[in-house]
Amino acid sequence: MPPNDPIPSLERAIVRVRWRLRLRAALTLAVRVAGPSVALGALGLLATHLDLGAPVGLHLPMESALPWALSVALVPPVLAALAAAFRRRTALDAAERLDEAAHTASRMANAWVFAATPPEERSAFQEAAIRDASLHVERLDPVHAAPLGRPSGLGIVVLALVGLVAAASLQNPAAPPPAEAAAPSPPPMLLAPEDLQAFEDELRERGVHEDDPPALSQSTRELERLLEELRERRVDERAALERVDALTRSFLEGRPADSAVERARLARLGENLDGASSLRAAAQALREGSAERAARELAAEAERAAAGELNRAELERVRRALERAAQDAGSREDQDATRAREQQERLLRREEQRPSTPAQRRLLEHHRRELERLRREEERAQAQRRQLERLERDLRDAAAQSGSSSSGSNSDGLSRAAEDLRRMGQQQAQDERSQAMQRQLEQLRELLRRQRPEGGQGQQGGGQGSNGAGERRRRFSLRAGGQPVGIGRRPGQSGQGGGDDDGMGGMGGMSGAGGMGGAGGMGGDGSGGMDEGMMILQPGSGGAADAVLELPGGEGTQGSGGGQGSGTEPGPGAGVGHDETRLDDPTAIAHGLNDSRIHGQASEGPSRSEVIDGAAARGFVGQGYQRVYGDYRGHSEEVLERDRVPPGYRFYVRRYFQLIRPREVQP
Amino acid sequence: MTTSQEDASETREASDAKSDPEALVEAFCVDVARVEDEIHKRIVGQDDTLRGVLTCLLAGGHALLEGVPGLGKTLMVRTLADVLDLRFNRIQFTPDLMPADIVGTNVLTEAVDGAHRVEFREGPVFANVVLADEVNRATPKTQSALLEVMQEHSVTVSGRTRKMDEPYLVLATQNPLEMEGTYPLPEAQLDRFLLKLQVGFPTREELHGILERTTGAMTDDIHAVLGAPRILEMRGVVREVAVARHVRDYAIRLLTATHPDHPSAPDEVRRFVRFGASPRGAQACLLAARVRCLLAQRFAVATEDLREVMKAALRHRLILNFEGEAEGVAPDDLLAAVIEAVPERAD
């Protein structure tokens, strides 16, 4: 409101005060805002420099972060200063500040207000007040009325600015080379080294054969590459799962049908051949499903026949056995596969006529895949039928020739039958390798899937594989009494005492030699630590810790006592004792002992239960254990294939057998 | 020149300068200074109390003086009456004092001819300056007899209203220490006092002067320097003082801040005050501020005038709650908190 009778000096003073007030307010608010904003910008730069956003996937290069940080630091103070500067400030406020500074007792403010009143409406005293104010104008001091002192908090702003500059200067020297910065961090270790070793051992054991179908050979090589990349952490979980799935799909397309039917036919063939004593070995091999062994036995029998080593009665028994086998081999079991395929085709046509819903489409796709599998089954059955028909012809020829007196013709028929069986054996071996491959792929996929974080435990741990699953496996191995997985071999303790006891529970080391890692004492109490997530598969016996397999979802409490690790490497120091059994100088290095040979007694070796009993303590090594393991694993596979086992439990059974698989003897 | 002649000359001068505020204010200040000088011939010190009494006189209000006995309250009032050449009455309030004793009553009189007539015999309130000494010693009924005369400057007895001569000023005193046998003044009556003045103990130098004057030779040469007409003119000048809106607004904000339920009230007021000052308190503030403004030879009330007179104008208008009474909270402390809490410039 401009005064009608302005007092020029007062008006000028008021204008000056108002500008100073705007400036002071702008400075004050800018400093107040600048402290936090500059500090925030500096922290942002520092966080970018330290790459703190990497764990959450936020990565910003310093070059991009600097403008943002400067904006965060400087824009808010500028905006605040502008807002404060252009805030409305009345002239009356300025006049009152002038009064306050000059101690003029509201003369200026009153005069400013009265001057705004029209002259004709002013009272005499109002006019007098204006005149009185004009007498005191000289005392006015805009500088004191609106002082521009140092805003509070300026020191904090200066410190924050220093921090901002320091953080901004970090970018050039501390910035890593672009190539290094762009290098992705290696993915975490998806499988424990023990698991990888198990898969590689199985692959190596199975090997690649020349007569394997291309799909199997290619899948085997691809699986080897994948395992190698997993070991070198060159593939992450998602990519690994995708590759396993692709491998499984491509493998299934070329995979032959199940050979169970063929094994059943061979077993029946073996029963029919069992009538002749000379064919008993071949019959036994056929009953056990080993066509190759049966072929070898049959070929040997043909050589014996050609050499005239068989008498006539034996030849007659051979002829009858071959006739029975030939008659039975003509059965048409492959018709079941044809019927199953036809039934599946009818089901598929019916499903295709129904309304198309997402669930229906999924079901239809499933039926299509099943039909494809049945077609392959049928083709396989037909191929087997052709092989059996050829075998049948050869056996009839052999039987007919055995009726004659010519041993040479008799041996030809047997030789051809042996050749047929050999081919069937090769086919059977291929089928078994294919099934093993399929099982391995399924197991690998299941293992990869279960390596995902559970209950907040990540797959951290890198090369040590010390994630949750790895820890569970390690505990399992400890309880089972085997060598701790992933820990390595611990050197034995230095020898102590009388030379026959070095290391922990040592087996008797040499005098003065470094302690050998003992095989480890038996677990005292390995039965603790079970909860709902555990399944006891095989109780320990004779002091060995119980073999406990953990199911996911629960952390078992650690059993008290339990098994222990067993080092096999030499200890770091020399023993301090000596062998009391030595007769000469026990401290002599070069000695002349009398060697003597002690002949052991030949026996059948330890029983099956004895082998199982000490297997865990010995670390799953030894020929006996390998044989028992093969039998048990084969039996478990048969049961898994034959019985109705929940799919989830198949994994655990196979996993268990993988963990207790035979190991090679450590050097 | 006698007092009457002096008054006449001053009145003429004042009328000549009626349209000249500067002259009016100067004359106002001169006259007040003369009164103060004359009073100080008898009263030593007590400048603030004397200025407060004069403020009440010039603003047209009444004053309540509170202080321990012996501080010269009664002497000051009596001296003021002498200096102002006004009719003075003193009422000593006692518990058995009746309303008729102070306002007057009708009495039956016998004339010379033997006729009987009922005549109104005026009470002591019929004067220009009334000293209600130890007013809290009378019963509330008697104290209430002062209500009409203080507010209306008139007395109604037997249905007939009689006006007081102007200027009319009631100066009451009360002793804060003697609570036994006293009757606190009703809030309605307290509200009618323009200012409540605290009579403080004299300083050492003032005591020297008091003892010298009161125990030495009697030299009582007090003269009346102002008459009633001049006082009425000066009251008119007070009413002419300009008040800007922002100053009035400041007075209103000070007043509302004494109310505990008002948003601007400070914490002390919210805690210890039951009722804040009435609008009459704002009037008292502004009137007293006008007088102070004139005495500072200014023509418009300043905010600092309001702050200076606020305690005297509002301290007897705050009604404390039980907690405030129990804790012995001084109203002056509450008003200081109000002044501190209310900004001079309204945002």
PDB file of C-alpha atoms in Angstrom, chain B residues 135-263:
ATOM      1  CA  VAL B 135     -10.872  -1.492  51.146  1.00  0.00           C
ATOM      2  CA  ASN B 136     -10.621  -5.247  51.654  1.00  0.00           C
ATOM      3  CA  ARG B 137     -11.500  -4.939  55.302  1.00  0.00           C
ATOM      4  CA  ALA B 138     -15.164  -4.207  54.521  1.00  0.00           C
ATOM      5  CA  THR B 139     -17.695  -6.877  53.720  1.00  0.00           C
ATOM      6  CA  PRO B 140     -18.431  -7.630  50.085  1.00  0.00           C
ATOM      7  CA  LYS B 141     -21.803  -5.964  50.514  1.00  0.00           C
ATOM      8  CA  THR B 142     -20.187  -2.702  51.465  1.00  0.00           C
ATOM      9  CA  GLN B 143     -17.507  -3.085  48.841  1.00  0.00           C
ATOM     10  CA  SER B 144     -20.226  -3.520  46.253  1.00  0.00           C
ATOM     11  CA  ALA B 145     -21.571  -0.130  47.178  1.00  0.00           C
ATOM     12  CA  LEU B 146     -18.622   1.267  45.306  1.00  0.00           C
ATOM     13  CA  LEU B 147     -19.488  -0.545  42.080  1.00  0.00           C
ATOM     14  CA  GLU B 148     -21.969   1.984  40.739  1.00  0.00           C
ATOM     15  CA  VAL B 149     -20.064   5.045  41.742  1.00  0.00           C
ATOM     16  CA  MET B 150     -16.840   3.749  40.266  1.00  0.00           C
ATOM     17  CA  GLN B 151     -18.368   2.739  36.966  1.00  0.00           C
ATOM     18  CA  GLU B 152     -21.139   5.315  36.500  1.00  0.00           C
ATOM     19  CA  HIS B 153     -19.801   8.141  38.645  1.00  0.00           C
ATOM     20  CA  SER B 154     -23.230   8.319  40.224  1.00  0.00           C
ATOM     21  CA  VAL B 155     -25.076   7.057  43.288  1.00  0.00           C
ATOM     22  CA  THR B 156     -28.657   5.869  43.426  1.00  0.00           C
ATOM     23  CA  VAL B 157     -30.340   6.107  46.801  1.00  0.00           C
ATOM     24  CA  SER B 158     -34.074   5.628  47.279  1.00  0.00           C
ATOM     25  CA  GLY B 159     -34.570   5.643  43.571  1.00  0.00           C
ATOM     26  CA  ARG B 160     -32.818   8.922  42.993  1.00  0.00           C
ATOM     27  CA  THR B 161     -29.537   9.056  41.159  1.00  0.00           C
ATOM     28  CA  ARG B 162     -27.026  11.654  42.046  1.00  0.00           C
ATOM     29  CA  LYS B 163     -24.023  12.379  39.804  1.00  0.00           C
ATOM     30  CA  MET B 164     -20.576  12.891  41.119  1.00  0.00           C
ATOM     31  CA  ASP B 165     -18.567  15.971  40.366  1.00  0.00           C
ATOM     32  CA  GLU B 166     -15.928  15.461  37.692  1.00  0.00           C
ATOM     33  CA  PRO B 167     -13.185  14.615  37.750  1.00  0.00           C
ATOM     34  CA  TYR B 168     -13.966  11.658  39.962  1.00  0.00           C
ATOM     35  CA  LEU B 169     -11.231   9.391  41.153  1.00  0.00           C
ATOM     36  CA  VAL B 170     -11.329   6.496  43.602  1.00  0.00           C
ATOM     37  CA  LEU B 171      -8.019   5.439  45.042  1.00  0.00           C
ATOM     38  CA  ALA B 172      -8.293   2.267  47.110  1.00  0.00           C
ATOM     39  CA  THR B 173      -5.591   0.721  49.181  1.00  0.00           C
ATOM     40  CA  GLN B 174      -5.305  -2.790  50.485  1.00  0.00           C
ATOM     41  CA  ASN B 175      -2.852  -4.625  52.641  1.00  0.00           C
ATOM     42  CA  PRO B 176      -1.656  -7.898  51.164  1.00  0.00           C
ATOM     43  CA  LEU B 177      -0.301  -9.243  54.416  1.00  0.00           C
ATOM     44  CA  GLU B 178      -3.309  -9.014  56.631  1.00  0.00           C
ATOM     45  CA  MET B 179      -5.436 -11.828  55.360  1.00  0.00           C
ATOM     46  CA  GLU B 180      -7.176 -12.404  58.669  1.00  0.00           C
ATOM     47  CA  GLY B 181     -10.466 -10.515  58.807  1.00  0.00           C
ATOM     48  CA  THR B 182     -10.259  -9.297  55.251  1.00  0.00           C
ATOM     49  CA  TYR B 183     -12.597  -9.885  52.359  1.00  0.00           C
ATOM     50  CA  PRO B 184     -11.034 -10.240  48.945  1.00  0.00           C
ATOM     51  CA  LEU B 185     -12.434  -7.808  46.486  1.00  0.00           C
ATOM     52  CA  PRO B 186     -14.981  -9.291  44.074  1.00  0.00           C
ATOM     53  CA  GLU B 187     -13.724  -9.786  40.537  1.00  0.00           C
ATOM     54  CA  ALA B 188     -16.362  -7.365  39.228  1.00  0.00           C
ATOM     55  CA  GLN B 189     -15.031  -4.651  41.439  1.00  0.00           C
ATOM     56  CA  LEU B 190     -11.413  -5.414  40.739  1.00  0.00           C
ATOM     57  CA  ASP B 191     -12.175  -5.110  37.061  1.00  0.00           C
ATOM     58  CA  ARG B 192     -13.308  -1.538  37.615  1.00  0.00           C
ATOM     59  CA  PHE B 193      -9.897  -0.380  38.708  1.00  0.00           C
ATOM     60  CA  LEU B 194      -7.924   0.911  35.763  1.00  0.00           C
ATOM     61  CA  LEU B 195      -4.610   0.047  37.332  1.00  0.00           C
ATOM     62  CA  LYS B 196      -3.428  -1.922  40.274  1.00  0.00           C
ATOM     63  CA  LEU B 197      -0.257  -0.354  41.590  1.00  0.00           C
ATOM     64  CA  GLN B 198       2.250  -2.175  43.720  1.00  0.00           C
ATOM     65  CA  VAL B 199       3.690   0.196  46.277  1.00  0.00           C
ATOM     66  CA  GLY B 200       7.231  -0.889  46.826  1.00  0.00           C
ATOM     67  CA  PHE B 201       9.538  -0.329  49.728  1.00  0.00           C
ATOM     68  CA  PRO B 202      11.570   2.882  49.420  1.00  0.00           C
ATOM     69  CA  THR B 203      15.218   2.760  48.651  1.00  0.00           C
ATOM     70  CA  ARG B 204      17.894   3.744  51.101  1.00  0.00           C
ATOM     71  CA  GLU B 205      18.233   7.239  49.711  1.00  0.00           C
ATOM     72  CA  GLU B 206      14.472   7.630  49.698  1.00  0.00           C
ATOM     73  CA  LEU B 207      14.367   6.578  53.322  1.00  0.00           C
ATOM     74  CA  HIS B 208      16.907   9.277  54.127  1.00  0.00           C
ATOM     75  CA  GLY B 209      14.609  11.826  52.518  1.00  0.00           C
ATOM     76  CA  ILE B 210      11.535  10.485  54.249  1.00  0.00           C
ATOM     77  CA  LEU B 211      13.125  10.606  57.645  1.00  0.00           C
ATOM     78  CA  GLU B 212      14.498  14.060  57.054  1.00  0.00           C
ATOM     79  CA  ARG B 213      11.175  15.476  55.988  1.00  0.00           C
ATOM     80  CA  THR B 214       8.942  13.760  58.476  1.00  0.00           C
ATOM     81  CA  THR B 215      11.045  14.149  61.566  1.00  0.00           C
ATOM     82  CA  GLY B 216      12.298  17.655  60.977  1.00  0.00           C
ATOM     83  CA  ALA B 217      10.576  21.026  61.061  1.00  0.00           C
ATOM     84  CA  MET B 218       7.103  21.152  59.576  1.00  0.00           C
ATOM     85  CA  THR B 219       7.405  22.902  56.222  1.00  0.00           C
ATOM     86  CA  ASP B 220       4.218  21.995  54.488  1.00  0.00           C
ATOM     87  CA  ASP B 221       3.987  24.506  51.627  1.00  0.00           C
ATOM     88  CA  ILE B 222       1.962  22.401  49.179  1.00  0.00           C
ATOM     89  CA  HIS B 223       0.017  24.377  46.628  1.00  0.00           C
ATOM     90  CA  ALA B 224      -2.730  23.380  44.270  1.00  0.00           C
ATOM     91  CA  VAL B 225      -1.415  23.532  40.737  1.00  0.00           C
ATOM     92  CA  LEU B 226      -4.287  22.041  38.743  1.00  0.00           C
ATOM     93  CA  GLY B 227      -7.978  22.528  38.918  1.00  0.00           C
ATOM     94  CA  ALA B 228     -10.792  20.328  37.797  1.00  0.00           C
ATOM     95  CA  PRO B 229     -11.306  22.087  34.425  1.00  0.00           C
ATOM     96  CA  ARG B 230      -7.738  21.608  33.405  1.00  0.00           C
ATOM     97  CA  ILE B 231      -7.830  18.004  34.407  1.00  0.00           C
ATOM     98  CA  LEU B 232     -10.892  17.489  32.259  1.00  0.00           C
ATOM     99  CA  GLU B 233      -9.102  19.148  29.342  1.00  0.00           C
ATOM    100  CA  MET B 234      -6.138  16.943  29.830  1.00  0.00           C
ATOM    101  CA  ARG B 235      -8.445  13.921  29.801  1.00  0.00           C
ATOM    102  CA  GLY B 236      -9.704  15.148  26.451  1.00  0.00           C
ATOM    103  CA  VAL B 237      -6.168  15.342  25.141  1.00  0.00           C
ATOM    104  CA  VAL B 238      -5.574  11.775  26.230  1.00  0.00           C
ATOM    105  CA  ARG B 239      -8.502  10.618  24.163  1.00  0.00           C
ATOM    106  CA  GLU B 240      -7.086  12.406  21.124  1.00  0.00           C
ATOM    107  CA  VAL B 241      -3.875  10.412  21.017  1.00  0.00           C
ATOM    108  CA  ALA B 242      -3.680   8.370  17.825  1.00  0.00           C
ATOM    109  CA  VAL B 243      -3.509   4.608  17.888  1.00  0.00           C
ATOM    110  CA  ALA B 244      -2.508   2.763  14.747  1.00  0.00           C
ATOM    111  CA  ARG B 245      -4.221  -0.450  13.881  1.00  0.00           C
ATOM    112  CA  HIS B 246      -1.165  -2.619  14.301  1.00  0.00           C
ATOM    113  CA  VAL B 247      -0.665  -1.218  17.801  1.00  0.00           C
ATOM    114  CA  ARG B 248      -4.270  -1.914  18.655  1.00  0.00           C
ATOM    115  CA  ASP B 249      -3.839  -5.358  17.217  1.00  0.00           C
ATOM    116  CA  TYR B 250      -0.842  -5.890  19.453  1.00  0.00           C
ATOM    117  CA  ALA B 251      -2.939  -4.922  22.489  1.00  0.00           C
ATOM    118  CA  ILE B 252      -5.570  -7.427  21.449  1.00  0.00           C
ATOM    119  CA  ARG B 253      -3.017 -10.161  20.980  1.00  0.00           C
ATOM    120  CA  LEU B 254      -1.577  -9.439  24.404  1.00  0.00           C
ATOM    121  CA  LEU B 255      -5.019  -9.653  25.910  1.00  0.00           C
ATOM    122  CA  THR B 256      -6.012 -12.887  24.218  1.00  0.00           C
ATOM    123  CA  ALA B 257      -2.750 -14.492  25.198  1.00  0.00           C
ATOM    124  CA  THR B 258      -3.848 -14.219  28.847  1.00  0.00           C
ATOM    125  CA  HIS B 259      -6.636 -16.686  28.161  1.00  0.00           C
ATOM    126  CA  PRO B 260      -5.530 -20.241  28.863  1.00  0.00           C
ATOM    127  CA  ASP B 261      -7.595 -21.729  26.075  1.00  0.00           C
ATOM    128  CA  HIS B 262      -6.225 -19.404  23.408  1.00  0.00           C
ATOM    129  CA  PRO B 263      -3.656 -20.844  20.980  1.00  0.00           C
TER     130      PRO B 263
END
